[in-house]
């Protein structure tokens, strides 16, 4: 479990160095063998072949990114016509979640992360070109990068957060290829800086804001809710966590859509895909879930085993073993397979954008609760052991690790 914060100091930090960065040197270079599909290229023991891109923070008020990297996948750089990058690509995700390929035109999805990714735009161009997605650049008005003050005084670059940024912008691209992308880089991983970046994104017109980070809950969270996340008419998504059963902030905020995680695999069903909870009954890894210690239960949540806010609301793929293809070249080797609920949050933000702009005074986190039939109910798997069991074990209807389920089209994300 993460350290419980006792205060939320307004400090600045140079960011977090990624754990075991030197391992990247062992997997650089070479080309992948051509394969029939991206989704077929999943192998290896996830527990022993995964590393965090950002180290878990012990300091009060500090967040860490929730991206996980597979270290057992041979990687390469650049665009290749004769090889399919390992991991799920845009076509896989669009088929799995029944998403329209042409929706979202004119919508802006904001990505909020800490530190700078100097290669964000060029890496995004490589990803989109590889998969035949339309260009998204500063020049054509599709991509914009800003600091938390709305300028170009970017924070210090950090390889771990750069990987997170690559994952986020690539997943928005995969879910909503026509969406514009606004990347807001916070000065540090302090909640106050990240919160200021959320406010900046909203002030710049974004109606959809994805946050792929988290930390331990504390008594200051309700004040942060008011300062940073109470934005009617804006869909704010937050990763639920990667350590299995247990609650993180800001996923526990009642103003956000907390996004859990699944393992996503192709199968012979009518849908063509199956999903289970990312995690195991032994706990320790997998999508975060549970009952908040501090946050009030929103009126649309009707589960009876948690008197306060329950996490999560919905879910999408997050298991690194069934992970997504991402392109990241900043102190990294190019194509990677990433996972974590850092993948599921921007996917869901993209789905909200496909569904259309929320009403001016609406609360988008409530939308899925009014449209449960438009979600894929995940009914198997667990992320730990708990009581009541639904907070960590999947079943029919609502459960903690996957919430109400995963997207089946966009109807569940409309007002």
GROMACS .gro file of C-alpha atoms in nm:
model
  415
    1UNK     CA    1   0.000   0.000   0.000
    2UNK     CA    2   0.107   0.356  -0.057
    3UNK     CA    3   0.212   0.591   0.221
    4UNK     CA    4  -0.082   0.780   0.366
    5UNK     CA    5  -0.038   1.151   0.321
    6UNK     CA    6  -0.098   1.380   0.615
    7UNK     CA    7  -0.077   1.707   0.429
    8UNK     CA    8  -0.063   1.845   0.078
    9UNK     CA    9   0.236   2.082   0.078
   10UNK     CA   10   0.287   2.307  -0.221
   11UNK     CA   11   0.632   2.179  -0.302
   12UNK     CA   12   0.802   2.135  -0.635
   13UNK     CA   13   0.997   1.834  -0.738
   14UNK     CA   14   1.222   1.750  -1.027
   15UNK     CA   15   1.013   1.437  -1.077
   16UNK     CA   16   1.073   1.068  -1.036
   17UNK     CA   17   1.342   0.865  -1.204
   18UNK     CA   18   1.200   0.541  -1.344
   19UNK     CA   19   1.297   0.224  -1.162
   20UNK     CA   20   1.548  -0.006  -1.328
   21UNK     CA   21   1.597   0.220  -1.629
   22UNK     CA   22   1.912   0.030  -1.721
   23UNK     CA   23   1.703  -0.270  -1.821
   24UNK     CA   24   1.606  -0.084  -2.135
   25UNK     CA   25   1.956  -0.135  -2.265
   26UNK     CA   26   1.902  -0.508  -2.260
   27UNK     CA   27   1.604  -0.496  -2.493
   28UNK     CA   28   1.696  -0.224  -2.743
   29UNK     CA   29   1.761  -0.280  -3.109
   30UNK     CA   30   1.644  -0.535  -3.362
   31UNK     CA   31   1.319  -0.580  -3.551
   32UNK     CA   32   1.018  -0.780  -3.450
   33UNK     CA   33   0.922  -1.072  -3.664
   34UNK     CA   34   0.612  -1.014  -3.871
   35UNK     CA   35   0.301  -1.147  -3.703
   36UNK     CA   36  -0.064  -1.195  -3.802
   37UNK     CA   37  -0.201  -0.941  -3.553
   38UNK     CA   38  -0.093  -0.721  -3.266
   39UNK     CA   39  -0.326  -0.892  -3.025
   40UNK     CA   40  -0.168  -1.230  -3.094
   41UNK     CA   41   0.170  -1.117  -2.965
   42UNK     CA   42   0.121  -1.152  -2.592
   43UNK     CA   43   0.361  -1.379  -2.404
   44UNK     CA   44   0.559  -1.412  -2.087
   45UNK     CA   45   0.490  -1.415  -1.715
   46UNK     CA   46   0.355  -1.067  -1.632
   47UNK     CA   47   0.465  -1.078  -1.270
   48UNK     CA   48   0.833  -1.128  -1.351
   49UNK     CA   49   0.854  -0.926  -1.672
   50UNK     CA   50   0.698  -0.593  -1.576
   51UNK     CA   51   0.846  -0.277  -1.429
   52UNK     CA   52   0.699   0.053  -1.311
   53UNK     CA   53   0.794   0.356  -1.516
   54UNK     CA   54   0.767   0.583  -1.210
   55UNK     CA   55   0.881   0.486  -0.861
   56UNK     CA   56   0.614   0.483  -0.591
   57UNK     CA   57   0.628   0.802  -0.386
   58UNK     CA   58   0.660   0.800  -0.008
   59UNK     CA   59   0.647   1.178   0.043
   60UNK     CA   60   0.318   1.335   0.147
   61UNK     CA   61   0.131   1.505  -0.135
   62UNK     CA   62   0.322   1.332  -0.415
   63UNK     CA   63   0.175   1.122  -0.694
   64UNK     CA   64   0.334   0.861  -0.916
   65UNK     CA   65   0.243   0.760  -1.269
   66UNK     CA   66   0.072   0.425  -1.314
   67UNK     CA   67   0.230   0.303  -1.638
   68UNK     CA   68   0.386  -0.044  -1.647
   69UNK     CA   69   0.631  -0.168  -1.911
   70UNK     CA   70   0.682  -0.522  -2.033
   71UNK     CA   71   1.055  -0.605  -2.025
   72UNK     CA   72   1.029  -0.936  -2.211
   73UNK     CA   73   0.932  -0.791  -2.550
   74UNK     CA   74   1.197  -0.727  -2.813
   75UNK     CA   75   1.170  -0.367  -2.924
   76UNK     CA   76   1.268  -0.155  -3.223
   77UNK     CA   77   1.261   0.203  -3.342
   78UNK     CA   78   1.073   0.379  -3.615
   79UNK     CA   79   0.801   0.285  -3.860
   80UNK     CA   80   0.811  -0.059  -4.016
   81UNK     CA   81   0.593  -0.174  -4.303
   82UNK     CA   82   0.686  -0.541  -4.267
   83UNK     CA   83   0.642  -0.590  -3.891
   84UNK     CA   84   0.352  -0.542  -3.653
   85UNK     CA   85   0.447  -0.381  -3.322
   86UNK     CA   86   0.378  -0.605  -3.026
   87UNK     CA   87   0.072  -0.517  -2.820
   88UNK     CA   88  -0.282  -0.416  -2.897
   89UNK     CA   89  -0.315  -0.147  -3.163
   90UNK     CA   90  -0.595   0.097  -3.249
   91UNK     CA   91  -0.790  -0.152  -3.463
   92UNK     CA   92  -0.785  -0.406  -3.178
   93UNK     CA   93  -0.918  -0.157  -2.924
   94UNK     CA   94  -1.182  -0.020  -3.160
   95UNK     CA   95  -1.310  -0.373  -3.231
   96UNK     CA   96  -1.297  -0.485  -2.869
   97UNK     CA   97  -1.495  -0.182  -2.748
   98UNK     CA   98  -1.718  -0.133  -3.053
   99UNK     CA   99  -1.588   0.219  -3.115
  100UNK     CA  100  -1.649   0.422  -3.432
  101UNK     CA  101  -1.331   0.494  -3.625
  102UNK     CA  102  -1.445   0.835  -3.747
  103UNK     CA  103  -1.599   0.997  -3.439
  104UNK     CA  104  -1.472   1.272  -3.211
  105UNK     CA  105  -1.390   1.530  -3.476
  106UNK     CA  106  -1.322   1.865  -3.311
  107UNK     CA  107  -1.325   1.729  -2.955
  108UNK     CA  108  -1.019   1.801  -2.739
  109UNK     CA  109  -0.895   1.542  -2.491
  110UNK     CA  110  -0.648   1.678  -2.237
  111UNK     CA  111  -0.370   1.466  -2.089
  112UNK     CA  112  -0.237   1.579  -1.751
  113UNK     CA  113   0.103   1.445  -1.645
  114UNK     CA  114   0.408   1.565  -1.454
  115UNK     CA  115   0.745   1.661  -1.603
  116UNK     CA  116   0.830   1.699  -1.970
  117UNK     CA  117   0.846   1.458  -2.261
  118UNK     CA  118   1.065   1.639  -2.517
  119UNK     CA  119   0.974   1.382  -2.785
  120UNK     CA  120   0.599   1.380  -2.726
  121UNK     CA  121   0.496   1.520  -3.062
  122UNK     CA  122   0.747   1.330  -3.275
  123UNK     CA  123   0.674   1.000  -3.097
  124UNK     CA  124   0.302   1.056  -3.141
  125UNK     CA  125   0.364   1.108  -3.513
  126UNK     CA  126   0.544   0.773  -3.534
  127UNK     CA  127   0.262   0.591  -3.356
  128UNK     CA  128  -0.009   0.742  -3.571
  129UNK     CA  129   0.182   0.689  -3.895
  130UNK     CA  130   0.249   0.324  -3.812
  131UNK     CA  131  -0.123   0.260  -3.774
  132UNK     CA  132  -0.248   0.483  -4.054
  133UNK     CA  133  -0.413   0.738  -3.827
  134UNK     CA  134  -0.446   1.100  -3.944
  135UNK     CA  135  -0.158   1.330  -3.854
  136UNK     CA  136  -0.194   1.513  -3.523
  137UNK     CA  137   0.060   1.795  -3.505
  138UNK     CA  138   0.108   2.144  -3.372
  139UNK     CA  139   0.113   2.268  -3.731
  140UNK     CA  140  -0.232   2.131  -3.821
  141UNK     CA  141  -0.383   2.238  -3.488
  142UNK     CA  142  -0.451   1.886  -3.363
  143UNK     CA  143  -0.175   1.866  -3.099
  144UNK     CA  144  -0.080   2.123  -2.837
  145UNK     CA  145   0.166   2.101  -2.548
  146UNK     CA  146   0.167   2.350  -2.264
  147UNK     CA  147   0.298   2.392  -1.912
  148UNK     CA  148   0.061   2.419  -1.616
  149UNK     CA  149   0.048   2.796  -1.659
  150UNK     CA  150  -0.058   2.779  -2.022
  151UNK     CA  151   0.285   2.867  -2.162
  152UNK     CA  152   0.588   2.690  -2.301
  153UNK     CA  153   0.818   2.697  -1.998
  154UNK     CA  154   0.816   2.320  -1.978
  155UNK     CA  155   0.932   2.138  -1.663
  156UNK     CA  156   1.238   1.919  -1.640
  157UNK     CA  157   1.230   1.615  -1.866
  158UNK     CA  158   1.187   1.277  -1.698
  159UNK     CA  159   1.210   0.940  -1.872
  160UNK     CA  160   0.950   0.768  -1.656
  161UNK     CA  161   0.686   1.035  -1.702
  162UNK     CA  162   0.779   1.059  -2.072
  163UNK     CA  163   0.680   0.695  -2.107
  164UNK     CA  164   0.354   0.773  -1.930
  165UNK     CA  165   0.290   1.066  -2.163
  166UNK     CA  166   0.355   0.846  -2.468
  167UNK     CA  167   0.109   0.587  -2.337
  168UNK     CA  168  -0.157   0.851  -2.272
  169UNK     CA  169  -0.143   1.030  -2.607
  170UNK     CA  170  -0.125   0.701  -2.797
  171UNK     CA  171  -0.433   0.561  -2.620
  172UNK     CA  172  -0.636   0.874  -2.689
  173UNK     CA  173  -0.527   0.837  -3.053
  174UNK     CA  174  -0.631   0.471  -3.059
  175UNK     CA  175  -0.974   0.530  -2.905
  176UNK     CA  176  -1.052   0.857  -3.083
  177UNK     CA  177  -0.832   0.911  -3.391
  178UNK     CA  178  -1.013   1.233  -3.486
  179UNK     CA  179  -0.976   1.393  -3.142
  180UNK     CA  180  -0.743   1.684  -3.076
  181UNK     CA  181  -0.491   1.629  -2.796
  182UNK     CA  182  -0.389   1.887  -2.535
  183UNK     CA  183  -0.090   1.780  -2.324
  184UNK     CA  184  -0.057   1.978  -2.001
  185UNK     CA  185   0.271   1.915  -1.818
  186UNK     CA  186   0.272   1.987  -1.445
  187UNK     CA  187   0.586   2.128  -1.284
  188UNK     CA  188   0.613   1.829  -1.053
  189UNK     CA  189   0.428   1.521  -0.931
  190UNK     CA  190   0.291   1.718  -0.635
  191UNK     CA  191  -0.091   1.707  -0.628
  192UNK     CA  192  -0.105   2.085  -0.622
  193UNK     CA  193   0.091   2.111  -0.947
  194UNK     CA  194  -0.104   1.829  -1.112
  195UNK     CA  195  -0.428   1.987  -0.993
  196UNK     CA  196  -0.324   2.322  -1.136
  197UNK     CA  197  -0.263   2.142  -1.467
  198UNK     CA  198  -0.617   1.996  -1.455
  199UNK     CA  199  -0.757   2.345  -1.404
  200UNK     CA  200  -0.543   2.473  -1.689
  201UNK     CA  201  -0.675   2.203  -1.923
  202UNK     CA  202  -1.034   2.296  -1.841
  203UNK     CA  203  -0.959   2.669  -1.877
  204UNK     CA  204  -0.819   2.597  -2.224
  205UNK     CA  205  -1.145   2.436  -2.329
  206UNK     CA  206  -1.094   2.065  -2.284
  207UNK     CA  207  -1.417   1.878  -2.208
  208UNK     CA  208  -1.232   1.552  -2.141
  209UNK     CA  209  -0.931   1.527  -1.909
  210UNK     CA  210  -0.734   1.208  -1.839
  211UNK     CA  211  -0.517   1.160  -1.529
  212UNK     CA  212  -0.297   0.849  -1.509
  213UNK     CA  213  -0.148   0.890  -1.164
  214UNK     CA  214  -0.233   0.833  -0.799
  215UNK     CA  215  -0.122   0.822  -0.438
  216UNK     CA  216  -0.253   0.734  -0.094
  217UNK     CA  217  -0.573   0.889   0.036
  218UNK     CA  218  -0.566   1.147   0.315
  219UNK     CA  219  -0.790   1.398   0.490
  220UNK     CA  220  -0.691   1.677   0.250
  221UNK     CA  221  -0.849   1.505  -0.046
  222UNK     CA  222  -1.189   1.666  -0.006
  223UNK     CA  223  -1.029   2.010  -0.026
  224UNK     CA  224  -0.842   1.905  -0.340
  225UNK     CA  225  -1.171   1.787  -0.491
  226UNK     CA  226  -1.309   2.140  -0.469
  227UNK     CA  227  -0.989   2.302  -0.593
  228UNK     CA  228  -0.910   2.077  -0.887
  229UNK     CA  229  -1.179   1.828  -0.987
  230UNK     CA  230  -1.519   1.995  -0.945
  231UNK     CA  231  -1.577   2.088  -1.309
  232UNK     CA  232  -1.940   2.040  -1.418
  233UNK     CA  233  -1.972   1.954  -1.785
  234UNK     CA  234  -1.619   1.808  -1.804
  235UNK     CA  235  -1.547   1.434  -1.812
  236UNK     CA  236  -1.243   1.375  -1.590
  237UNK     CA  237  -1.105   1.021  -1.588
  238UNK     CA  238  -0.854   0.886  -1.335
  239UNK     CA  239  -0.663   0.556  -1.316
  240UNK     CA  240  -0.772   0.342  -1.020
  241UNK     CA  241  -0.422   0.211  -0.935
  242UNK     CA  242  -0.194  -0.083  -1.013
  243UNK     CA  243  -0.143  -0.251  -0.676
  244UNK     CA  244  -0.461  -0.455  -0.658
  245UNK     CA  245  -0.727  -0.411  -0.391
  246UNK     CA  246  -0.693  -0.070  -0.224
  247UNK     CA  247  -0.799   0.287  -0.298
  248UNK     CA  248  -0.591   0.573  -0.436
  249UNK     CA  249  -0.655   0.944  -0.482
  250UNK     CA  250  -0.766   1.115  -0.706
  251UNK     CA  251  -0.956   0.808  -0.833
  252UNK     CA  252  -1.160   0.825  -0.512
  253UNK     CA  253  -1.285   1.176  -0.586
  254UNK     CA  254  -1.662   1.173  -0.645
  255UNK     CA  255  -1.613   1.426  -0.925
  256UNK     CA  256  -1.416   1.190  -1.150
  257UNK     CA  257  -1.473   0.867  -1.339
  258UNK     CA  258  -1.248   0.612  -1.170
  259UNK     CA  259  -1.121   0.368  -1.432
  260UNK     CA  260  -1.030   0.013  -1.334
  261UNK     CA  261  -0.856  -0.247  -1.546
  262UNK     CA  262  -0.906  -0.575  -1.727
  263UNK     CA  263  -0.720  -0.848  -1.911
  264UNK     CA  264  -0.843  -0.836  -2.271
  265UNK     CA  265  -0.809  -1.136  -2.504
  266UNK     CA  266  -0.942  -1.236  -2.842
  267UNK     CA  267  -1.172  -1.537  -2.845
  268UNK     CA  268  -1.435  -1.711  -3.055
  269UNK     CA  269  -1.737  -1.540  -2.900
  270UNK     CA  270  -1.983  -1.322  -3.087
  271UNK     CA  271  -1.804  -1.018  -2.949
  272UNK     CA  272  -1.469  -1.166  -3.048
  273UNK     CA  273  -1.308  -1.067  -2.719
  274UNK     CA  274  -1.328  -1.164  -2.353
  275UNK     CA  275  -1.232  -0.974  -2.039
  276UNK     CA  276  -1.157  -1.058  -1.678
  277UNK     CA  277  -1.030  -0.855  -1.384
  278UNK     CA  278  -0.665  -0.758  -1.412
  279UNK     CA  279  -0.516  -0.903  -1.095
  280UNK     CA  280  -0.544  -1.213  -0.879
  281UNK     CA  281  -0.706  -1.315  -0.554
  282UNK     CA  282  -0.360  -1.303  -0.395
  283UNK     CA  283  -0.350  -0.925  -0.449
  284UNK     CA  284  -0.039  -0.709  -0.481
  285UNK     CA  285  -0.090  -0.620  -0.846
  286UNK     CA  286  -0.386  -0.538  -1.064
  287UNK     CA  287  -0.652  -0.271  -1.087
  288UNK     CA  288  -0.714  -0.068  -0.772
  289UNK     CA  289  -1.055  -0.085  -0.604
  290UNK     CA  290  -1.233  -0.055  -0.274
  291UNK     CA  291  -1.412   0.185  -0.044
  292UNK     CA  292  -1.276   0.535   0.014
  293UNK     CA  293  -1.188   0.630   0.370
  294UNK     CA  294  -1.289   0.994   0.327
  295UNK     CA  295  -1.493   1.066   0.016
  296UNK     CA  296  -1.873   1.093   0.021
  297UNK     CA  297  -2.063   0.840  -0.184
  298UNK     CA  298  -2.216   1.003  -0.494
  299UNK     CA  299  -2.591   0.964  -0.525
  300UNK     CA  300  -2.571   0.752  -0.840
  301UNK     CA  301  -2.368   0.477  -0.673
  302UNK     CA  302  -2.613   0.222  -0.531
  303UNK     CA  303  -2.385  -0.055  -0.402
  304UNK     CA  304  -2.466  -0.131  -0.039
  305UNK     CA  305  -2.138  -0.262   0.102
  306UNK     CA  306  -1.957   0.071   0.103
  307UNK     CA  307  -2.100   0.373   0.283
  308UNK     CA  308  -1.854   0.606   0.109
  309UNK     CA  309  -1.727   0.643  -0.248
  310UNK     CA  310  -1.661   0.307  -0.416
  311UNK     CA  311  -1.386   0.262  -0.676
  312UNK     CA  312  -1.402   0.197  -0.972
  313UNK     CA  313  -1.681   0.319  -1.204
  314UNK     CA  314  -1.587   0.158  -1.539
  315UNK     CA  315  -1.281  -0.017  -1.683
  316UNK     CA  316  -1.075  -0.095  -1.991
  317UNK     CA  317  -0.768  -0.302  -2.071
  318UNK     CA  318  -0.481  -0.256  -1.824
  319UNK     CA  319  -0.306  -0.593  -1.785
  320UNK     CA  320   0.051  -0.567  -1.924
  321UNK     CA  321   0.022  -0.932  -2.030
  322UNK     CA  322  -0.250  -0.822  -2.274
  323UNK     CA  323  -0.098  -0.477  -2.307
  324UNK     CA  324  -0.102  -0.203  -2.568
  325UNK     CA  325   0.157  -0.094  -2.823
  326UNK     CA  326   0.319   0.243  -2.741
  327UNK     CA  327   0.597   0.441  -2.907
  328UNK     CA  328   0.843   0.614  -2.672
  329UNK     CA  329   1.193   0.720  -2.773
  330UNK     CA  330   1.294   0.952  -2.486
  331UNK     CA  331   1.565   0.753  -2.308
  332UNK     CA  332   1.372   0.449  -2.430
  333UNK     CA  333   1.399   0.210  -2.720
  334UNK     CA  334   1.097   0.292  -2.934
  335UNK     CA  335   0.812   0.042  -2.952
  336UNK     CA  336   0.703  -0.097  -2.616
  337UNK     CA  337   0.418  -0.294  -2.466
  338UNK     CA  338   0.268  -0.098  -2.177
  339UNK     CA  339  -0.012  -0.163  -1.931
  340UNK     CA  340  -0.145  -0.043  -1.598
  341UNK     CA  341  -0.459   0.157  -1.537
  342UNK     CA  342  -0.258   0.436  -1.700
  343UNK     CA  343  -0.375   0.273  -2.024
  344UNK     CA  344  -0.740   0.244  -1.930
  345UNK     CA  345  -0.792   0.606  -1.819
  346UNK     CA  346  -0.704   0.774  -2.153
  347UNK     CA  347  -0.900   0.506  -2.342
  348UNK     CA  348  -1.212   0.596  -2.144
  349UNK     CA  349  -1.145   0.969  -2.189
  350UNK     CA  350  -1.137   0.903  -2.563
  351UNK     CA  351  -1.468   0.715  -2.543
  352UNK     CA  352  -1.629   1.008  -2.360
  353UNK     CA  353  -1.509   1.232  -2.644
  354UNK     CA  354  -1.662   0.997  -2.902
  355UNK     CA  355  -1.992   1.013  -2.712
  356UNK     CA  356  -2.018   1.391  -2.750
  357UNK     CA  357  -1.986   1.699  -2.532
  358UNK     CA  358  -2.143   1.670  -2.185
  359UNK     CA  359  -2.413   1.919  -2.087
  360UNK     CA  360  -2.283   2.239  -1.931
  361UNK     CA  361  -2.394   2.154  -1.576
  362UNK     CA  362  -2.380   1.776  -1.601
  363UNK     CA  363  -2.174   1.529  -1.399
  364UNK     CA  364  -2.023   1.291  -1.658
  365UNK     CA  365  -1.906   1.040  -1.396
  366UNK     CA  366  -2.275   0.958  -1.339
  367UNK     CA  367  -2.347   0.879  -1.706
  368UNK     CA  368  -2.249   0.508  -1.708
  369UNK     CA  369  -2.478   0.440  -1.411
  370UNK     CA  370  -2.777   0.541  -1.626
  371UNK     CA  371  -2.674   0.321  -1.920
  372UNK     CA  372  -2.546  -0.006  -1.772
  373UNK     CA  373  -2.683  -0.214  -2.061
  374UNK     CA  374  -2.438  -0.037  -2.295
  375UNK     CA  375  -2.137  -0.183  -2.114
  376UNK     CA  376  -1.964  -0.520  -2.125
  377UNK     CA  377  -2.018  -0.665  -1.778
  378UNK     CA  378  -1.697  -0.828  -1.650
  379UNK     CA  379  -1.789  -1.124  -1.430
  380UNK     CA  380  -1.467  -1.316  -1.361
  381UNK     CA  381  -1.142  -1.253  -1.176
  382UNK     CA  382  -1.028  -1.070  -0.863
  383UNK     CA  383  -0.763  -0.822  -0.751
  384UNK     CA  384  -0.732  -0.945  -0.391
  385UNK     CA  385  -0.937  -1.073  -0.100
  386UNK     CA  386  -1.185  -0.851   0.085
  387UNK     CA  387  -1.522  -0.820   0.250
  388UNK     CA  388  -1.770  -0.751   0.105
  389UNK     CA  389  -1.631  -0.960  -0.179
  390UNK     CA  390  -1.769  -0.751  -0.467
  391UNK     CA  391  -1.519  -0.475  -0.390
  392UNK     CA  392  -1.235  -0.701  -0.507
  393UNK     CA  393  -1.405  -0.984  -0.700
  394UNK     CA  394  -1.594  -0.956  -1.028
  395UNK     CA  395  -1.956  -1.060  -1.057
  396UNK     CA  396  -2.274  -0.970  -1.239
  397UNK     CA  397  -2.344  -0.599  -1.217
  398UNK     CA  398  -2.123  -0.360  -1.023
  399UNK     CA  399  -1.789  -0.469  -0.879
  400UNK     CA  400  -1.485  -0.281  -0.754
  401UNK     CA  401  -1.209  -0.378  -0.999
  402UNK     CA  402  -1.411  -0.314  -1.317
  403UNK     CA  403  -1.700  -0.101  -1.195
  404UNK     CA  404  -2.001  -0.137  -1.423
  405UNK     CA  405  -1.790  -0.285  -1.705
  406UNK     CA  406  -1.611  -0.181  -2.023
  407UNK     CA  407  -1.733   0.016  -2.326
  408UNK     CA  408  -1.966  -0.146  -2.577
  409UNK     CA  409  -1.991   0.152  -2.805
  410UNK     CA  410  -2.036   0.503  -2.669
  411UNK     CA  411  -2.393   0.505  -2.536
  412UNK     CA  412  -2.293   0.454  -2.172
  413UNK     CA  413  -2.087   0.775  -2.181
  414UNK     CA  414  -2.362   1.013  -2.294
  415UNK     CA  415  -2.566   1.238  -2.069
   0.00000   0.00000   0.00000
